[in-house]
Amino acid sequence: MMKYTSRSYKDLALRQDLFEPIDIHFAYFMERISGKENSVLWLSAALLSRNTRDGHICLDLDNLAGKALGGDEDIHQCPACPALDEWLEQLRSTPVVGEPSGFVPLVLDPPRLYLWRYWNYETKLANKLLSMSSRESTIDMLLLKNGLERLFPSAGPAVIDWQKNAAALCLKKCFSVVSGGPGTGKTTTVTRILALLLEQDQNLNIALCAPTGKAAERLRKTLQSLVPVLDCAEKIKDLIPVEASTIHRLLGYIPGSSRFRYCQDNPLPYDAVIVDEASMVDLALMSKLVQALKDDSRLILLGDKDQLASVEAGYVLGDICDTGYSHGYSACISRALKDLTGCDVQGGAEPGMQDSIVELKTNYRFKDDSPLKKLSTAVNAGDAAAGLAVLKSGDSSGLRLNRVPQPDDLFNALNQAIIDGYKSYLAASDMAQQFELFGRFQVLCALRKGPFGAVNINAVIEDILLQQGLIRTKDRQYHGRPVLVTTNDYSLRLFNGDVGIILHDPEVNDLRAVFPSADGQFRKLSPGRLPDHETAFAITVHKSQGSEFDNVLLILPDRDSPVLTRELIYTGITRARNEFEILMDETVFRTALGRRIIRSSGLRDHLWAGH
């Protein structure tokens, strides 16, 4: 295999386009400030920059050591990465790389190489979570036991009530995670947890938040419907918070800065913080949130550990839950749960992170024979054969499988589904009805760009609607255009993930961007004032996280892509409440289900050391 030289990596990168310009500039910058030309440092910095853009926290040298750079099969054209020992030695010899205790641009924590800020985020998050998970809250056990029996009536001694166990664990531990797929009752459970917390201490100051404005609004609406029917005292119901904010707003985002008002030196004034849709939270934001908690605060994360990872770097909820592995509770937690809930949860492991995690396993939305449940279960297990069998079965009511068309036939292939899905809201005249009808159907794409990406599919949808006379123009703004905000604008109170509709407002005889507000009313503003946004007839699966629709159409590309993973398809399927249609190639589907999201990180090792 070709030995690397001082120029070989750089020449190869420029010749084969292995890196983006930002990666190359960063690599040259690291080499320049190191004081001398160093091919291994240059390669390491370029790979690390590329990895970070791809959502990884670090560069795992062990995975690449000795392997051909870029995967080129011709070893005479593609030099190999150094052997691990040699790689580590070269990196340790340069002043821009240091050990974890140092303050240098690049941190070497063998076999991982980090940008300093990501190493700092990861280390602080891991240390705080380990500290919190080891602590238990001081609670009135008899009061809690009575509350659990009232709010979670027993289904029988042989039935393990995982919602009840989750509530008991969340009251007992300072840090807890409630994971579960759609329909398992995460929000129902947390509503009862809020009541139990306030029964323990009516002066408790509680904050509710989510990664996006849309997810926060959905949490608010669900809580507003659930709180009135709780089996608890009216004064407790009155104390339960229902308003939720974005995490950025909670922390006090400082415009033009990566910093927040609330931080380690100025902690949040809350005794408990509850985060919904935690799978969407990236490493940097989760680390900043956890660092901003008071020393005696309680943190509860809600989410689906099997969903897509965050758009930004990290797979935080997956790492916290050690997704893909099963861990039993410790003997002390098993005894406590038995005493509090009557559920016999076996356990004998050493105390650890698993004592802070509960997975809700009963689905209250779908019966066991539901085609949607069967399909999502098969996909989550990576069982392509079972998934295809469900899609192809004649009794799969609500499921439809169609082959992905050729790019030039997308108009015809999508025509009827688009007309059926969007004509009702476009024909409605009442604003509330327009939003309600629009929220029933959504086109999801695996990709953003390309013939099957959201950008092009939106253009095809506009052509279909224009031909049908359901929209009158394809100008930048037009009556009926759905828009998805893609950035946070605190002055306008619009946040990444917020969805609105451009509508003709008879009061001003002009177009207005209309968004639902927290009080159930609508906010209107000039379309010209909108922050960055995009058309939302079709959105990426990533953008759909935190949302649910009656009817979903998922479009996969006609060829494989590294973006296509088991988690992406599972997330797309579980956005549907009633009906689901997928356009796909079977080979692409099988390949995608065999690929899992793997993001290089040391967080899992930090949290699960010894397990």
Tab-separated table of N, CA and C in Angstrom, residues 106-182:
chain	number	residue	atom	x	y	z
A	106	LEU	N	-7.296	21.062	18.972
A	106	LEU	CA	-7.720	19.685	18.774
A	106	LEU	C	-7.383	18.861	20.012
A	107	VAL	N	-8.332	18.063	20.469
A	107	VAL	CA	-8.147	17.239	21.665
A	107	VAL	C	-8.048	15.780	21.257
A	108	LEU	N	-6.985	15.122	21.686
A	108	LEU	CA	-6.776	13.705	21.405
A	108	LEU	C	-7.114	12.905	22.652
A	109	ASP	N	-8.215	12.175	22.569
A	109	ASP	CA	-8.645	11.278	23.648
A	109	ASP	C	-8.716	9.897	23.015
A	110	PRO	N	-7.548	9.227	22.873
A	110	PRO	CA	-7.432	8.018	22.051
A	110	PRO	C	-8.571	7.030	22.298
A	111	PRO	N	-9.110	6.467	21.175
A	111	PRO	CA	-8.682	6.681	19.787
A	111	PRO	C	-9.461	7.798	19.080
A	112	ARG	N	-9.995	8.750	19.815
A	112	ARG	CA	-10.835	9.787	19.223
A	112	ARG	C	-10.114	11.129	19.185
A	113	LEU	N	-10.383	11.855	18.101
A	113	LEU	CA	-9.855	13.208	17.946
A	113	LEU	C	-11.043	14.160	17.870
A	114	TYR	N	-10.998	15.235	18.674
A	114	TYR	CA	-12.111	16.176	18.773
A	114	TYR	C	-11.672	17.590	18.436
A	115	LEU	N	-12.620	18.391	17.946
A	115	LEU	CA	-12.491	19.834	18.090
A	115	LEU	C	-12.689	20.131	19.567
A	116	TRP	N	-11.937	21.099	20.106
A	116	TRP	CA	-11.973	21.322	21.547
A	116	TRP	C	-13.385	21.590	22.042
A	117	ARG	N	-14.143	22.407	21.289
A	117	ARG	CA	-15.472	22.768	21.794
A	117	ARG	C	-16.384	21.554	21.887
A	118	TYR	N	-16.281	20.598	20.961
A	118	TYR	CA	-17.137	19.420	21.042
A	118	TYR	C	-16.694	18.486	22.158
A	119	TRP	N	-15.391	18.401	22.371
A	119	TRP	CA	-14.915	17.625	23.525
A	119	TRP	C	-15.432	18.251	24.814
A	120	ASN	N	-15.441	19.558	24.889
A	120	ASN	CA	-15.914	20.263	26.073
A	120	ASN	C	-17.415	20.034	26.274
A	121	TYR	N	-18.203	20.157	25.177
A	121	TYR	CA	-19.640	19.897	25.275
A	121	TYR	C	-19.898	18.473	25.788
A	122	GLU	N	-19.230	17.515	25.175
A	122	GLU	CA	-19.467	16.113	25.507
A	122	GLU	C	-19.079	15.809	26.949
A	123	THR	N	-17.916	16.294	27.370
A	123	THR	CA	-17.425	15.996	28.714
A	123	THR	C	-18.325	16.602	29.783
A	124	LYS	N	-18.707	17.854	29.585
A	124	LYS	CA	-19.560	18.506	30.579
A	124	LYS	C	-20.944	17.872	30.639
A	125	LEU	N	-21.482	17.498	29.491
A	125	LEU	CA	-22.783	16.844	29.471
A	125	LEU	C	-22.708	15.501	30.179
A	126	ALA	N	-21.712	14.694	29.846
A	126	ALA	CA	-21.586	13.367	30.453
A	126	ALA	C	-21.414	13.473	31.966
A	127	ASN	N	-20.556	14.365	32.418
A	127	ASN	CA	-20.312	14.497	33.861
A	127	ASN	C	-21.563	14.931	34.607
A	128	LYS	N	-22.309	15.887	34.025
A	128	LYS	CA	-23.513	16.371	34.701
A	128	LYS	C	-24.596	15.292	34.728
A	129	LEU	N	-24.769	14.573	33.629
A	129	LEU	CA	-25.789	13.526	33.603
A	129	LEU	C	-25.447	12.386	34.552
A	130	LEU	N	-24.183	12.012	34.624
A	130	LEU	CA	-23.773	10.958	35.565
A	130	LEU	C	-24.018	11.392	37.005
A	131	SER	N	-23.717	12.656	37.277
A	131	SER	CA	-23.942	13.177	38.626
A	131	SER	C	-25.433	13.186	38.968
A	132	MET	N	-26.255	13.670	38.031
A	132	MET	CA	-27.691	13.746	38.279
A	132	MET	C	-28.314	12.350	38.386
A	133	SER	N	-27.867	11.426	37.546
A	133	SER	CA	-28.471	10.092	37.550
A	133	SER	C	-28.135	9.319	38.816
A	134	SER	N	-27.078	9.717	39.496
A	134	SER	CA	-26.687	9.029	40.733
A	134	SER	C	-27.440	9.555	41.952
A	135	ARG	N	-28.171	10.679	41.763
A	135	ARG	CA	-28.873	11.287	42.893
A	135	ARG	C	-30.359	10.939	42.877
A	136	GLU	N	-30.924	10.798	44.060
A	136	GLU	CA	-32.355	10.569	44.190
A	136	GLU	C	-32.984	11.741	44.929
A	137	SER	N	-34.211	12.062	44.573
A	137	SER	CA	-34.910	13.185	45.180
A	137	SER	C	-35.497	12.786	46.533
A	138	THR	N	-35.650	13.759	47.373
A	138	THR	CA	-36.320	13.539	48.652
A	138	THR	C	-37.819	13.681	48.441
A	139	ILE	N	-38.540	12.596	48.606
A	139	ILE	CA	-39.979	12.607	48.337
A	139	ILE	C	-40.722	11.896	49.463
A	140	ASP	N	-42.001	12.205	49.564
A	140	ASP	CA	-42.898	11.522	50.498
A	140	ASP	C	-43.378	10.249	49.802
A	141	MET	N	-42.804	9.113	50.187
A	141	MET	CA	-43.066	7.862	49.480
A	141	MET	C	-44.526	7.432	49.579
A	142	LEU	N	-45.153	7.628	50.746
A	142	LEU	CA	-46.548	7.231	50.898
A	142	LEU	C	-47.455	8.101	50.037
A	143	LEU	N	-47.179	9.411	50.021
A	143	LEU	CA	-47.950	10.325	49.176
A	143	LEU	C	-47.797	9.955	47.703
A	144	LEU	N	-46.571	9.619	47.307
A	144	LEU	CA	-46.328	9.227	45.911
A	144	LEU	C	-47.048	7.930	45.579
A	145	LYS	N	-46.988	6.957	46.480
A	145	LYS	CA	-47.631	5.670	46.218
A	145	LYS	C	-49.131	5.839	46.041
A	146	ASN	N	-49.734	6.663	46.899
A	146	ASN	CA	-51.177	6.916	46.788
A	146	ASN	C	-51.502	7.631	45.473
A	147	GLY	N	-50.649	8.593	45.090
A	147	GLY	CA	-50.860	9.311	43.839
A	147	GLY	C	-50.738	8.402	42.632
A	148	LEU	N	-49.780	7.495	42.669
A	148	LEU	CA	-49.608	6.550	41.562
A	148	LEU	C	-50.817	5.634	41.423
A	149	GLU	N	-51.349	5.168	42.543
A	149	GLU	CA	-52.514	4.287	42.487
A	149	GLU	C	-53.733	5.019	41.941
A	150	ARG	N	-53.843	6.312	42.246
A	150	ARG	CA	-54.989	7.091	41.789
A	150	ARG	C	-54.881	7.447	40.314
A	151	LEU	N	-53.697	7.872	39.883
A	151	LEU	CA	-53.510	8.339	38.507
A	151	LEU	C	-53.237	7.201	37.524
A	152	PHE	N	-52.762	6.068	38.032
A	152	PHE	CA	-52.482	4.905	37.180
A	152	PHE	C	-53.170	3.688	37.788
A	153	PRO	N	-54.491	3.575	37.625
A	153	PRO	CA	-55.220	2.432	38.204
A	153	PRO	C	-54.618	1.112	37.742
A	154	SER	N	-54.545	0.161	38.645
A	154	SER	CA	-53.902	-1.115	38.350
A	154	SER	C	-54.672	-1.899	37.300
A	155	ALA	N	-53.915	-2.485	36.365
A	155	ALA	CA	-54.510	-3.334	35.329
A	155	ALA	C	-54.410	-4.803	35.701
A	156	GLY	N	-53.933	-5.075	36.917
A	156	GLY	CA	-53.790	-6.458	37.359
A	156	GLY	C	-52.357	-6.760	37.740
A	157	PRO	N	-52.143	-7.700	38.645
A	157	PRO	CA	-50.796	-7.988	39.141
A	157	PRO	C	-49.844	-8.533	38.089
A	158	ALA	N	-50.382	-9.146	37.064
A	158	ALA	CA	-49.510	-9.762	36.049
A	158	ALA	C	-49.098	-8.784	34.955
A	159	VAL	N	-49.685	-7.581	34.980
A	159	VAL	CA	-49.418	-6.605	33.928
A	159	VAL	C	-48.448	-5.543	34.429
A	160	ILE	N	-47.351	-5.334	33.699
A	160	ILE	CA	-46.401	-4.281	34.053
A	160	ILE	C	-46.861	-2.986	33.400
A	161	ASP	N	-47.195	-2.009	34.225
A	161	ASP	CA	-47.631	-0.707	33.733
A	161	ASP	C	-46.397	0.169	33.585
A	162	TRP	N	-45.896	0.292	32.356
A	162	TRP	CA	-44.653	1.030	32.152
A	162	TRP	C	-44.842	2.530	32.341
A	163	GLN	N	-46.042	3.036	32.091
A	163	GLN	CA	-46.303	4.444	32.370
A	163	GLN	C	-46.199	4.716	33.871
A	164	LYS	N	-46.741	3.822	34.656
A	164	LYS	CA	-46.686	3.969	36.112
A	164	LYS	C	-45.252	3.880	36.607
A	165	ASN	N	-44.487	2.940	36.053
A	165	ASN	CA	-43.073	2.826	36.407
A	165	ASN	C	-42.301	4.080	36.021
A	166	ALA	N	-42.638	4.635	34.841
A	166	ALA	CA	-41.966	5.856	34.391
A	166	ALA	C	-42.224	6.998	35.366
A	167	ALA	N	-43.475	7.137	35.797
A	167	ALA	CA	-43.813	8.203	36.739
A	167	ALA	C	-43.077	8.023	38.055
A	168	ALA	N	-43.044	6.793	38.554
A	168	ALA	CA	-42.334	6.530	39.818
A	168	ALA	C	-40.851	6.857	39.695
A	169	LEU	N	-40.256	6.453	38.581
A	169	LEU	CA	-38.834	6.696	38.382
A	169	LEU	C	-38.537	8.192	38.259
A	170	CYS	N	-39.400	8.914	37.540
A	170	CYS	CA	-39.190	10.350	37.348
A	170	CYS	C	-39.317	11.125	38.650
A	171	LEU	N	-40.134	10.644	39.563
A	171	LEU	CA	-40.243	11.287	40.876
A	171	LEU	C	-39.050	10.948	41.758
A	172	LYS	N	-38.546	9.751	41.598
A	172	LYS	CA	-37.478	9.266	42.477
A	172	LYS	C	-36.099	9.776	42.058
A	173	LYS	N	-35.871	9.883	40.752
A	173	LYS	CA	-34.536	10.243	40.255
A	173	LYS	C	-34.473	11.720	39.866
A	174	CYS	N	-33.291	12.307	39.991
A	174	CYS	CA	-33.099	13.698	39.574
A	174	CYS	C	-32.994	13.807	38.057
A	175	PHE	N	-32.537	12.742	37.408
A	175	PHE	CA	-32.482	12.711	35.943
A	175	PHE	C	-33.207	11.468	35.464
A	176	SER	N	-34.081	11.633	34.467
A	176	SER	CA	-34.814	10.488	33.946
A	176	SER	C	-35.151	10.695	32.478
A	177	VAL	N	-35.327	9.580	31.785
A	177	VAL	CA	-35.698	9.569	30.371
A	177	VAL	C	-36.927	8.683	30.211
A	178	VAL	N	-37.940	9.207	29.544
A	178	VAL	CA	-39.119	8.413	29.186
A	178	VAL	C	-39.117	8.282	27.671
A	179	SER	N	-38.789	7.083	27.187
A	179	SER	CA	-38.704	6.845	25.751
A	179	SER	C	-39.871	5.970	25.311
A	180	GLY	N	-40.288	6.163	24.065
A	180	GLY	CA	-41.369	5.344	23.529
A	180	GLY	C	-41.789	5.866	22.171
A	181	GLY	N	-42.321	5.004	21.354
A	181	GLY	CA	-42.778	5.395	20.032
A	181	GLY	C	-44.093	6.140	20.092
A	182	PRO	N	-44.561	6.650	18.951
A	182	PRO	CA	-45.860	7.333	18.904
A	182	PRO	C	-46.971	6.422	19.405
